[in-house]
Coordinates of C-alpha atoms and ligand atoms in Angstrom, one line a residue:
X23 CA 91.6 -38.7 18.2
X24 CA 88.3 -39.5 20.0
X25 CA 86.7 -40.0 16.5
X26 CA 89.3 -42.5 15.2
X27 CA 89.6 -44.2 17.9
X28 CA 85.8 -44.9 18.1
X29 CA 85.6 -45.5 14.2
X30 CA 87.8 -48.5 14.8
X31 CA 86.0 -49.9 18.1
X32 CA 88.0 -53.4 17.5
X33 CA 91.0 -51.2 18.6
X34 CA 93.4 -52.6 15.5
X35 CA 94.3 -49.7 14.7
X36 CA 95.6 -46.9 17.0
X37 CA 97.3 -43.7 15.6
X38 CA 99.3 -40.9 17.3
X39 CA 98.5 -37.2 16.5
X40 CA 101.8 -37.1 14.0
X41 CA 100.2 -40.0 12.3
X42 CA 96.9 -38.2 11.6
X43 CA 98.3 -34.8 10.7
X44 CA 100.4 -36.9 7.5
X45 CA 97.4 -39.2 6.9
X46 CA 94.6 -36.7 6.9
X47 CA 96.0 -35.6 3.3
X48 CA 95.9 -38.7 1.7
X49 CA 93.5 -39.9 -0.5
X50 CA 92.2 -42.9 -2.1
X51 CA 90.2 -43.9 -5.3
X52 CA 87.8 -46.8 -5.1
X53 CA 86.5 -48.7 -7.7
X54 CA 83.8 -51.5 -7.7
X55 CA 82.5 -54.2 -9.6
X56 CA 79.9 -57.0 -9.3
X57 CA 77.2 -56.8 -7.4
X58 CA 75.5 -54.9 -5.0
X59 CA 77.4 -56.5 -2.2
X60 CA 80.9 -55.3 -3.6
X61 CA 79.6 -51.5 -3.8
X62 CA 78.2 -52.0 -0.3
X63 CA 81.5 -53.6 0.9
X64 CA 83.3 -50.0 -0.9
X65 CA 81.3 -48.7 1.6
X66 CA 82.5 -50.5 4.2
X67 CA 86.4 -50.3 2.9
X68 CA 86.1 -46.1 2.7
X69 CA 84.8 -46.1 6.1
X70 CA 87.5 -47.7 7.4
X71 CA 90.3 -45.9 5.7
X72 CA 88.6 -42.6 6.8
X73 CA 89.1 -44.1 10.3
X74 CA 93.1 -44.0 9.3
X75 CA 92.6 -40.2 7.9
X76 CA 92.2 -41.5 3.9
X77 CA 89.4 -39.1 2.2
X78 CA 87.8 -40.6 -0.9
X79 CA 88.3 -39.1 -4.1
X80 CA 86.7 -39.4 -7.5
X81 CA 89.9 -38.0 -9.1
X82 CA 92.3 -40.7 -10.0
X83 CA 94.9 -38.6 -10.5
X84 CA 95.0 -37.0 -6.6
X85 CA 94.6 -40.4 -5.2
X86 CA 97.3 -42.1 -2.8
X87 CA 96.2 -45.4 -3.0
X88 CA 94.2 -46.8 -5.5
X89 CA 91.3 -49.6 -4.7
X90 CA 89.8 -52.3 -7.1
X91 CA 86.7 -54.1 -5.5
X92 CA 86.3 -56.9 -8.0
X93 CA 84.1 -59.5 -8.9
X94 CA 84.9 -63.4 -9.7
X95 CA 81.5 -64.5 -10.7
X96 CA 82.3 -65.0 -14.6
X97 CA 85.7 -64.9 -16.8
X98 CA 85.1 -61.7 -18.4
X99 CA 84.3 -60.0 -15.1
X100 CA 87.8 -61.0 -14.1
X101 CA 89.4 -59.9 -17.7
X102 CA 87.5 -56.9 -17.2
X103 CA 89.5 -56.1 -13.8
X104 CA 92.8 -56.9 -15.3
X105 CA 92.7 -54.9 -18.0
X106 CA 91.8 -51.8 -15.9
X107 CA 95.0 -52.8 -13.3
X108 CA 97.5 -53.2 -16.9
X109 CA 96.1 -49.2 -17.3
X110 CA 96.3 -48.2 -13.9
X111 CA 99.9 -49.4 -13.6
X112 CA 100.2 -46.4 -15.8
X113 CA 99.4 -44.1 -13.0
X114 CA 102.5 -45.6 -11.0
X115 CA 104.7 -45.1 -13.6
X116 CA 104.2 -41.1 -13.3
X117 CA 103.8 -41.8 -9.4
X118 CA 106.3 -44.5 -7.5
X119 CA 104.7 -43.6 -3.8
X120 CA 101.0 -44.4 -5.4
X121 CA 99.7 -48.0 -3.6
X122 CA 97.4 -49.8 -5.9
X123 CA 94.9 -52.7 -4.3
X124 CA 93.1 -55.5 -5.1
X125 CA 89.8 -56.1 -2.9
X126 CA 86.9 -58.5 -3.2
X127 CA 86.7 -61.7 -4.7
X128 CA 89.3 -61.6 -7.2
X129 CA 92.0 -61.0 -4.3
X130 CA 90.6 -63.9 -2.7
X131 CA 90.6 -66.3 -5.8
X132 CA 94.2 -64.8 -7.2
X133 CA 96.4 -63.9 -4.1
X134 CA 99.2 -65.3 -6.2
X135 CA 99.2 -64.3 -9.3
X136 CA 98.3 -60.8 -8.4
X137 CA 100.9 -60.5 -5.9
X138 CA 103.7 -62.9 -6.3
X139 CA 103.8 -64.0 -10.1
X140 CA 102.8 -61.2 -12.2
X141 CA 103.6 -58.7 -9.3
X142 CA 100.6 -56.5 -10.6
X143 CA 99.8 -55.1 -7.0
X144 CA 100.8 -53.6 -4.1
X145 CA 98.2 -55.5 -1.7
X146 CA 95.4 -58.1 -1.6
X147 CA 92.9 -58.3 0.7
X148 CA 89.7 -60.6 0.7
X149 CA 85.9 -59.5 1.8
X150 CA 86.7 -60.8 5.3
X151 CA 90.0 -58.9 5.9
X152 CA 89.4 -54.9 5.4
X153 CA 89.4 -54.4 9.1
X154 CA 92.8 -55.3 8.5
X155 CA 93.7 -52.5 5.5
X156 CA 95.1 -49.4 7.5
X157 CA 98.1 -52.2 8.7
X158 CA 98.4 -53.5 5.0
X159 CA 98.3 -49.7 3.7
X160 CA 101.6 -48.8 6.0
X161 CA 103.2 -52.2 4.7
X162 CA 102.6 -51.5 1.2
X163 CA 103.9 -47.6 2.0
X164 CA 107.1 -49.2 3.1
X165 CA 107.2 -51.0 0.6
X166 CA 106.4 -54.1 1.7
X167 CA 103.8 -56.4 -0.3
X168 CA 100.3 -56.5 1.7
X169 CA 98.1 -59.8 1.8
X170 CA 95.5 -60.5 3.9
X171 CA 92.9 -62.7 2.3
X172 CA 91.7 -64.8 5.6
X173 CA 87.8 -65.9 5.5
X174 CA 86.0 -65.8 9.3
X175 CA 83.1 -67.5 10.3
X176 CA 82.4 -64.3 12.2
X177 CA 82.8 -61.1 10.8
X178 CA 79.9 -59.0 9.5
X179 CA 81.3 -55.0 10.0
X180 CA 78.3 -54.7 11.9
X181 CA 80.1 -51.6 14.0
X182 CA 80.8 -50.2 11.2
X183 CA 78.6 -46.9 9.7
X184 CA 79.5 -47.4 5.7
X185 CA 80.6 -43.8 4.3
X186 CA 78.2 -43.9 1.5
X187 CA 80.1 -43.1 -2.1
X188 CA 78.1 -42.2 -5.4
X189 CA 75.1 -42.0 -3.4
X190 CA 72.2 -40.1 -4.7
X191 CA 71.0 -39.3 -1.0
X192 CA 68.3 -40.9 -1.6
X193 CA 68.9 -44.6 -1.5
X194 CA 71.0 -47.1 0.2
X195 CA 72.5 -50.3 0.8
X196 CA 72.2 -52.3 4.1
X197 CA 73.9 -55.8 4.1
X198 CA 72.5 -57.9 6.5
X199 CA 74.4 -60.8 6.2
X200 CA 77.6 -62.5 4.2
X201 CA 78.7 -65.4 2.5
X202 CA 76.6 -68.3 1.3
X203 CA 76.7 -71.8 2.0
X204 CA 74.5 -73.0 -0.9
X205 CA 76.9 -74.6 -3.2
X206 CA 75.9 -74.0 -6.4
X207 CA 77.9 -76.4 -8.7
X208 CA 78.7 -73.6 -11.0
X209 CA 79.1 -70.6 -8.5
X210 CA 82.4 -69.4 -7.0
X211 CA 81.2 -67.1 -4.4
X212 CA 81.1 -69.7 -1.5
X213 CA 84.7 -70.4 -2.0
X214 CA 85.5 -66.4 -2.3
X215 CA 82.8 -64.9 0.1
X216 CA 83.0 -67.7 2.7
X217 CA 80.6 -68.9 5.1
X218 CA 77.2 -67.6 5.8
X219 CA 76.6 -65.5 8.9
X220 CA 74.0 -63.3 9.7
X221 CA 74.4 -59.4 11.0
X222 CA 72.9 -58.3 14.5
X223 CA 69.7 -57.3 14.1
X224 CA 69.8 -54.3 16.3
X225 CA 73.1 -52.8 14.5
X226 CA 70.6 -53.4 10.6
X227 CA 67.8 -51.1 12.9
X228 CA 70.4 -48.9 13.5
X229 CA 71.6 -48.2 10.2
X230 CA 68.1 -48.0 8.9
X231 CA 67.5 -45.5 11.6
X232 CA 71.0 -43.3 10.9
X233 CA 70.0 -43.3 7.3
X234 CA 66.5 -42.0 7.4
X235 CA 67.9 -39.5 10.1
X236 CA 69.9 -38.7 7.4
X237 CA 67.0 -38.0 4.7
X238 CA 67.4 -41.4 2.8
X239 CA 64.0 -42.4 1.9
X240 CA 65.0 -46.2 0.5
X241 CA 66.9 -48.8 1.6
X242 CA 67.7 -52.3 0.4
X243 CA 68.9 -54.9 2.4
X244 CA 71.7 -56.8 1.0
X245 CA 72.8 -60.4 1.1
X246 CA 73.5 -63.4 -1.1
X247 CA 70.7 -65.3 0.3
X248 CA 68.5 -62.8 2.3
X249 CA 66.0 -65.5 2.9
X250 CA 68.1 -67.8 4.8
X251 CA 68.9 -64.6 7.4
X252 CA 68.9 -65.8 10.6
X253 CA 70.2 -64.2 13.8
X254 CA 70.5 -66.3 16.7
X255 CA 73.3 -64.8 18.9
X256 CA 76.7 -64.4 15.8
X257 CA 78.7 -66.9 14.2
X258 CA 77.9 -69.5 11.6
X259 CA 74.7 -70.2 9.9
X260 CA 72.9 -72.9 12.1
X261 CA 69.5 -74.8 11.3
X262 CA 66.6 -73.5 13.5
X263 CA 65.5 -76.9 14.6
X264 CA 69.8 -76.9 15.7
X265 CA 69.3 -73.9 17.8
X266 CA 69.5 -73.9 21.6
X267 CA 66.8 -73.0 23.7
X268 CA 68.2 -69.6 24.4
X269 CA 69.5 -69.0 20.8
X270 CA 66.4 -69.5 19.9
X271 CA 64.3 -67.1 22.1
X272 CA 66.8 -64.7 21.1
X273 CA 66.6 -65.6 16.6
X274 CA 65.2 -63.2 14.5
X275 CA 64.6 -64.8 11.1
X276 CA 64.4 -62.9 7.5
X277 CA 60.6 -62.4 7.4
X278 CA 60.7 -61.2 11.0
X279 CA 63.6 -59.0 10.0
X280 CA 61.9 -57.8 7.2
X281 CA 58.8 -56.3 9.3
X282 CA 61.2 -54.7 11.9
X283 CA 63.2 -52.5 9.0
X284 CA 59.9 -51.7 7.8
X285 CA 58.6 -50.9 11.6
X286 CA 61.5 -48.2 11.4
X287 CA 59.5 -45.7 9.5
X288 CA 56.2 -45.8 6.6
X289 CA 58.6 -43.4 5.5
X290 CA 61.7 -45.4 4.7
X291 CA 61.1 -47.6 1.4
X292 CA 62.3 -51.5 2.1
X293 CA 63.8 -53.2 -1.0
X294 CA 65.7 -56.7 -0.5
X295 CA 68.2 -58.8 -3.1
X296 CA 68.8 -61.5 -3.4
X297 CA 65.9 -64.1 -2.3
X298 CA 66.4 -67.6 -3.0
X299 CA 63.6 -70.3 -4.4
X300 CA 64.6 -72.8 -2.2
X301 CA 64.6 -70.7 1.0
X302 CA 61.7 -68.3 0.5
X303 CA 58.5 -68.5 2.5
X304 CA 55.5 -67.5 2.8
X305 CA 55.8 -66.2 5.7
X306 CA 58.3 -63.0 4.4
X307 CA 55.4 -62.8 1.5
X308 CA 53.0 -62.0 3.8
X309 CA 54.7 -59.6 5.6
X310 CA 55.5 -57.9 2.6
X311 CA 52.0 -58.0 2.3
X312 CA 51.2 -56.5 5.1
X313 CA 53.5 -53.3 5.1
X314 CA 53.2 -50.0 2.1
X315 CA 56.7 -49.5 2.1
X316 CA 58.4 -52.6 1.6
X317 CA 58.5 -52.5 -2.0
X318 CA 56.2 -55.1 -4.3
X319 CA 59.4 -56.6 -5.6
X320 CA 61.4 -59.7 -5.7
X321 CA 64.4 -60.4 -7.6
X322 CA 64.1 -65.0 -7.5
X323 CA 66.7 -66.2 -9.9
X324 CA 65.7 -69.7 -11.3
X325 CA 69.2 -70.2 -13.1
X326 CA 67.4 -73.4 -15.7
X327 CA 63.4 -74.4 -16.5
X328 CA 64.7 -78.1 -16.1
X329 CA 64.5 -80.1 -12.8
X330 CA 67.5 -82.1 -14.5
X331 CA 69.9 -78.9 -14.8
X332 CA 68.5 -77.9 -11.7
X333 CA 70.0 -80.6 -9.9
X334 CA 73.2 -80.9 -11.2
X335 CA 73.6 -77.0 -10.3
X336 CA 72.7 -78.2 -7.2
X337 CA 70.0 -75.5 -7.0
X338 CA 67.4 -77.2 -4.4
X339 CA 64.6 -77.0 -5.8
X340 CA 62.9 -78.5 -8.9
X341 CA 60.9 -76.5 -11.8
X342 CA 58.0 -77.0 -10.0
X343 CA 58.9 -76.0 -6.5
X344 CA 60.0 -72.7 -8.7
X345 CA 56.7 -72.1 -10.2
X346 CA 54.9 -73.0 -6.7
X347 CA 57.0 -70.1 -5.2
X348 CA 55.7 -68.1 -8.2
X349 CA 52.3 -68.9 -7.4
X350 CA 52.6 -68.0 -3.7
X351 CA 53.7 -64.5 -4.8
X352 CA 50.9 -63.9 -7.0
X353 CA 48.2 -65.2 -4.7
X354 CA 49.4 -63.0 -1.8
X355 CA 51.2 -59.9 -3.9
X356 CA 49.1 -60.2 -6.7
X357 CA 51.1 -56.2 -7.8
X358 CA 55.0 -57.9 -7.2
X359 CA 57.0 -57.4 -9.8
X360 CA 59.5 -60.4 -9.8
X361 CA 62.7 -60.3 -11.8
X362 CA 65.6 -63.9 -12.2
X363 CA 68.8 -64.4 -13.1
X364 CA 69.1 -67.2 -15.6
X365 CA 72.7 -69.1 -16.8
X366 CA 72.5 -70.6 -20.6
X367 CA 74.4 -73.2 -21.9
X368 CA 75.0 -75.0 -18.6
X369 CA 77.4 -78.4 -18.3
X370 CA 75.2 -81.2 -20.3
X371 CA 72.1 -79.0 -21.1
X372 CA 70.1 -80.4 -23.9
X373 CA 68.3 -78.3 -26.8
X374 CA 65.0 -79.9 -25.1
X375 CA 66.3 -78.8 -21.6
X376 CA 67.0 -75.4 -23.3
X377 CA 63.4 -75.0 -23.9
X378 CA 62.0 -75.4 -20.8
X379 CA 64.0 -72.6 -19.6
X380 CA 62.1 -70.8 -22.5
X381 CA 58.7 -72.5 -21.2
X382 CA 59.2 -71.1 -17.5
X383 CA 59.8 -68.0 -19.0
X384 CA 57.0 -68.0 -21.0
X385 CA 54.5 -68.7 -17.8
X386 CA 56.3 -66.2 -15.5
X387 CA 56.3 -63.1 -18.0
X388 CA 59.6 -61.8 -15.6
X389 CA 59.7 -58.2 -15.6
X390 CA 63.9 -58.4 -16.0
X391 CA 66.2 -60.8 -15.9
X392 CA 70.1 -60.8 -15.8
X393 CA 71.0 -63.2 -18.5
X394 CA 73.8 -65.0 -18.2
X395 CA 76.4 -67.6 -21.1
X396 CA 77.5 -70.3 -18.2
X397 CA 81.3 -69.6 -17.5
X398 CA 83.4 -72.0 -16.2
X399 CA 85.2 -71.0 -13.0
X400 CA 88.7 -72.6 -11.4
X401 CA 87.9 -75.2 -8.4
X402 CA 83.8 -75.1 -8.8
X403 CA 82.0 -78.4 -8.2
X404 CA 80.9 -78.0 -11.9
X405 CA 84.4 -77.7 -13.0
X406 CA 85.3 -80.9 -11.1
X407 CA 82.4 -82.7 -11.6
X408 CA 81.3 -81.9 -15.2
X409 CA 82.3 -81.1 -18.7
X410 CA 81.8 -77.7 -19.9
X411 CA 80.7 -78.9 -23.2
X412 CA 78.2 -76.9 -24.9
X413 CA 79.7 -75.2 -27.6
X414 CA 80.8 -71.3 -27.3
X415 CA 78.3 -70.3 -30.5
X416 CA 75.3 -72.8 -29.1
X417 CA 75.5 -70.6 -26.0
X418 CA 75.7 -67.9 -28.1
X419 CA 72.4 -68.5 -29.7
X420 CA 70.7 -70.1 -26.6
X421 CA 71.4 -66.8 -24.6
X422 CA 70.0 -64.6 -27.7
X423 CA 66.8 -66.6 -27.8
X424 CA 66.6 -66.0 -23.8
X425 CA 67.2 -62.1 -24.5
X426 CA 64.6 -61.9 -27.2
X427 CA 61.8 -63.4 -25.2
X428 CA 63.2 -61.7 -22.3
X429 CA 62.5 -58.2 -24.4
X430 CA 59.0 -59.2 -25.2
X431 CA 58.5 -60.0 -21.2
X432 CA 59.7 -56.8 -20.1
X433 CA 57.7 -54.8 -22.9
X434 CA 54.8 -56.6 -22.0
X435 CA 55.3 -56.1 -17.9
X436 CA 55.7 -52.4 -18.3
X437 CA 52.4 -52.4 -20.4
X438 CA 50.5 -53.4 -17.6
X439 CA 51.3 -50.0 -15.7
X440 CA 50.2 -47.9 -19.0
X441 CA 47.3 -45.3 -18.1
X442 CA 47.6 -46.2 -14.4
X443 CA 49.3 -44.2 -11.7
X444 CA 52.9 -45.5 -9.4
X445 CA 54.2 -43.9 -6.9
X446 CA 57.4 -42.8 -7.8
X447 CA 60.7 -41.8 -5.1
X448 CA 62.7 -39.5 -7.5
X449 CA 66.1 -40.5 -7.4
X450 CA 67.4 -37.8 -9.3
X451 CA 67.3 -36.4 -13.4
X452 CA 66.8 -38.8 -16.3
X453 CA 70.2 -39.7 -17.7
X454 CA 68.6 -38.5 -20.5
X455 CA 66.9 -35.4 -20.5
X456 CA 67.8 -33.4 -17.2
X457 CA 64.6 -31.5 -17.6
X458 CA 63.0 -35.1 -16.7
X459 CA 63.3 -36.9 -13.5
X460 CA 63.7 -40.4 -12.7
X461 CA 63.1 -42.7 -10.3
X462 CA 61.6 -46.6 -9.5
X463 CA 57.6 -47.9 -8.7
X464 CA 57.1 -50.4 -5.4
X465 CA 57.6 -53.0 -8.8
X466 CA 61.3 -51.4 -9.1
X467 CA 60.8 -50.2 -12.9
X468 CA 61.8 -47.2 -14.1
X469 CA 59.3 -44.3 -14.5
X470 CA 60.4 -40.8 -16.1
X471 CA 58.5 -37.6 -15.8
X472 CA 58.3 -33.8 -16.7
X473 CA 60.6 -32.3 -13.2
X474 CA 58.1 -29.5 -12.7
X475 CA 58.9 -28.5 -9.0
X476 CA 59.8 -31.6 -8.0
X477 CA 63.1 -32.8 -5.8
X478 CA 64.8 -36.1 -5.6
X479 CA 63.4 -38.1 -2.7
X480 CA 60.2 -36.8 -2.6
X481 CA 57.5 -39.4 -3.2
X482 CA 55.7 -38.7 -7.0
X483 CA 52.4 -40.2 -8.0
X484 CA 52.5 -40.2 -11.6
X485 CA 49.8 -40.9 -14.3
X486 CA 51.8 -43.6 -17.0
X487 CA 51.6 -42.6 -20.5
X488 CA 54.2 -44.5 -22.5
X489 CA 56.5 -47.0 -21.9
X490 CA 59.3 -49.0 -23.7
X491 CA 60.4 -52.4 -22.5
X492 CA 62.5 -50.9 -19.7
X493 CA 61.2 -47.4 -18.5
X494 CA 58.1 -45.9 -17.7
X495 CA 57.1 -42.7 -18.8
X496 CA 54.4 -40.4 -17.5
X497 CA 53.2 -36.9 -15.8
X498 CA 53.3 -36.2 -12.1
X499 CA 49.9 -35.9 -10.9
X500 CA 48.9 -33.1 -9.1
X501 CA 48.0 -33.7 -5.3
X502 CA 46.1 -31.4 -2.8
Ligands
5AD17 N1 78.5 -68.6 -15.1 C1 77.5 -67.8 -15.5 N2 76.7 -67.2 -14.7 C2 76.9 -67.3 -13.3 N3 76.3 -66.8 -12.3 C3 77.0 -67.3 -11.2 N4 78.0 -68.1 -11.5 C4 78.0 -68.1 -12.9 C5 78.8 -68.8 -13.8 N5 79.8 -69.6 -13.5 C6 75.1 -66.0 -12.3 C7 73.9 -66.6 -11.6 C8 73.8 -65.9 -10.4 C9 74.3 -64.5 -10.8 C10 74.7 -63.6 -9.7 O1 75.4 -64.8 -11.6 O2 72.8 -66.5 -12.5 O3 72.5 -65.8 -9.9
SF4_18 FE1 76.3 -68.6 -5.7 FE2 74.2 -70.2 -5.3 FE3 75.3 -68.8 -3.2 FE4 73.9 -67.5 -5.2 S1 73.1 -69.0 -3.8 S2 75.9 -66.9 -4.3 S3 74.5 -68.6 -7.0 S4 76.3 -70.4 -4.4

């Protein structure tokens, strides 16, 4: 009872013993798409059920309740998610007691439909509301529909110790902060994820500190725009210069946060997603300078090479403030590997337009890049400002051209590493040859190696001897 009732520290939910004894065999099945930020979030959901005596299981078929953390981001992301809820509704047929859920951004976006119209679901509950899931989980049981998709301007489960699923034990997710007030034009996450506020510092230490206790060896922090972190007491995103005195003395920013994770251990790897170009200084380059083990790696998405497109995605930053932020990271991580996002086909882009996202390309040489067709999405400032007017098959071929050069990129970043040696943390076999392990460089590319005696999370220098455009492949060398 003690444990539950500390699990919960908000006190929502309180359970007598007669409770536990019938929850404690239920089980529940959670599914996630998206981003990193949904399967952290998972994390966050499963730790809360277990509070209510809900195990997690990766067999559909014993589950009790059934959980889809979905994604909004782009049309087929949402298709995707439907589809899977037309085939799980196949599971209730042979089960009426089974309680299937919506979570994420999806339940946020399509409360209605979900629930009300096409009656595919038992409950909806937004990013913001899974304190709220044990109540919504005894509605749905008595048969009640379940909706909670309220946004706060407060809430960052910072109490809350994520029960890590699919985890290799090696590597974890630590979200520091949620929501995102930037705006995009084309981007739906403000309007499903809410506000940006920032996590207590102290309760990030403490998670970093729980994990390593717990033999992880690598964690990333986690946040939509980790650059514009700032702790200055809870709540809302404010401006520095708008802080009070004693707010303040008391704000930890993203580079300083950065340097106190690190601080935790030189044997706790530090990895961070997603920096923004607008937002990132030189001051958190520095201090990744400064520490081994926050990894030489920076995922900056620059979404178009034109200043044009740039500003109407309302992005904040020209080419040339991109390319500057480039520069910075070479001059003081000359080793970072840095990886984008990038949208084709945007409202209005031009063929010449098109190019200089090809040109920015060409002078960064990205190591990866997630490479996206633009997609339209419901009440977006770009789908009230602008038409969506570049044909489906000119997006088609402008994304194709993006991929190709993209390949030759990424062939020609994992070159650089050939007949060198990375340290390596072994994550755990190669997916494709189990006598092989696999894990990620500081640079966050994949290196492969013979297993020899060698254990997942153990740190691995290996000797490079091949590569394609996406892994690494080399021989662990042998240390005294
Ligand atoms: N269409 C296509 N790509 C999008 N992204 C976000 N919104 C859209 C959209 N409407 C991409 C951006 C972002 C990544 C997470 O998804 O590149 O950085
Ligand atoms: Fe969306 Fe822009 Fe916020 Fe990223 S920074 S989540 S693209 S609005």
């Amino acid at each position: 009872m003690d444990k539950i009732i500390d699990e919960n520290r908000q006190g929502e939910v309180l359970m007598m013993d007669s409770d536990i004894a019938e929850a404690s065999s239920k089980k529940v099945y959670i599914e996630s798409y998206g981003c990193q930020m949904n399967f952290s979030d998972s994390e966050i959901v499963a730790s809360i059920l277990s509070g209510v005596g809900y195990e997690t299981t990766r067999n559909i078929e014993e589950a009790n309740a059934i959980f889809l953390n979905t994604c909004s981001i782009r049309d087929k992301a949402e298709k995707t998610v439907r589809q899977r809820i037309s085939t799980l509704r196949k599971h209730k047929s042979r089960n009426g007691e089974l309680v299937i859920g919506v979570l994420g951004c999806m339940a946020e976006r399509m409360k209605h439909q979900l629930l009300e119209e096409e009656k595919l679901v038992d409950i909806v509950v937004g990013p913001d509301a899974y304190r709220d899931l044990p109540n919504l989980l005894s509605e749905a049981e008595d048969g009640r529909k379940a909706v909670n998709v309220l946004l706060s301007k407060e809430e960052t489960y910072g109490d809350i110790t994520p029960v890590r699923l699919d985890s290799n034990g090696v590597s974890a997710f630590i979200s520091i902060m949620r929501g995102c007030d930037n705006m995009c034009t084309f981007c739906v996450v403000p309007f499903t994820r809410g506000r940006e506020r920032s996590r207590n510092p102290e309760s990030i230490l403490d998670e970093a500190r729980m994990l390593l206790n717990k033999g992880y060896k690598e964690v990333t922090l986690l946040g939509q725009n980790v650059d514009s972190y700032l702790w200055h007491g809870g709540g809302l995103k404010k401006e520095f210069s708008k802080l009070s005195e004693e707010e303040k003395k008391q704000s930890v920013n993203f580079a300083q946060l950065l340097g106190m994770v690190a601080e935790v251990s030189p044997k706790l790897r530090v990895r961070f997603s997603t920096s923004h170009p607008k937002d990132m200084t030189d001051d958190v380059l520095k201090v990744m300078a400064s520490y081994d083990n926050i990894c030489k790696y920076i995922h900056l998405p620059f979404q178009s090479g034109n200043s044009e497109v740039l500003e109407r995605m309302n992005r904040g930053y020209s080419r040339e403030w991109y390319l500057d932020r480039i520069r910075a990271i070479n001059q003081i991580i000359p080793e970072c590997g840095i990886s984008a996002d990038v949208i084709a086909g945007f409202c209005g882009e031009t063929d010449a337009q098109h190019n200089d996202t090809l040109s920015l390309m060409e002078e960064v040489r990205f190591s990866f890049a997630y490479m996206f067709k633009y997609s339209e999405r419901p009440k977006t400032l770009a789908q009230r400002r602008f038409e969506d007017d570049i044909p489906e098959s000119v997006k088609q071929k402008r994304l194709a051209e993006i991929i190709e050069l993209q390949m030759k990129h990424s062939k020609f970043r994992s070159e650089q590493f050939l007949h060198k040696t990375c340290e390596v943390l072994v994550e755990g076999n190669s997916k494709k040859d189990d006598s092989f392990l696999s894990g990620r460089n500081s640079q966050n590319t994949t290196v492969v190696f013979p297993k020899e005696h060698y254990k997942p999370g153990e740190y691995v220098q290996v000797f490079i001897e091949k590569c394609t455009a996406t892994t690494l492949i080399g021989k662990a060398v042998k240390q005294d």
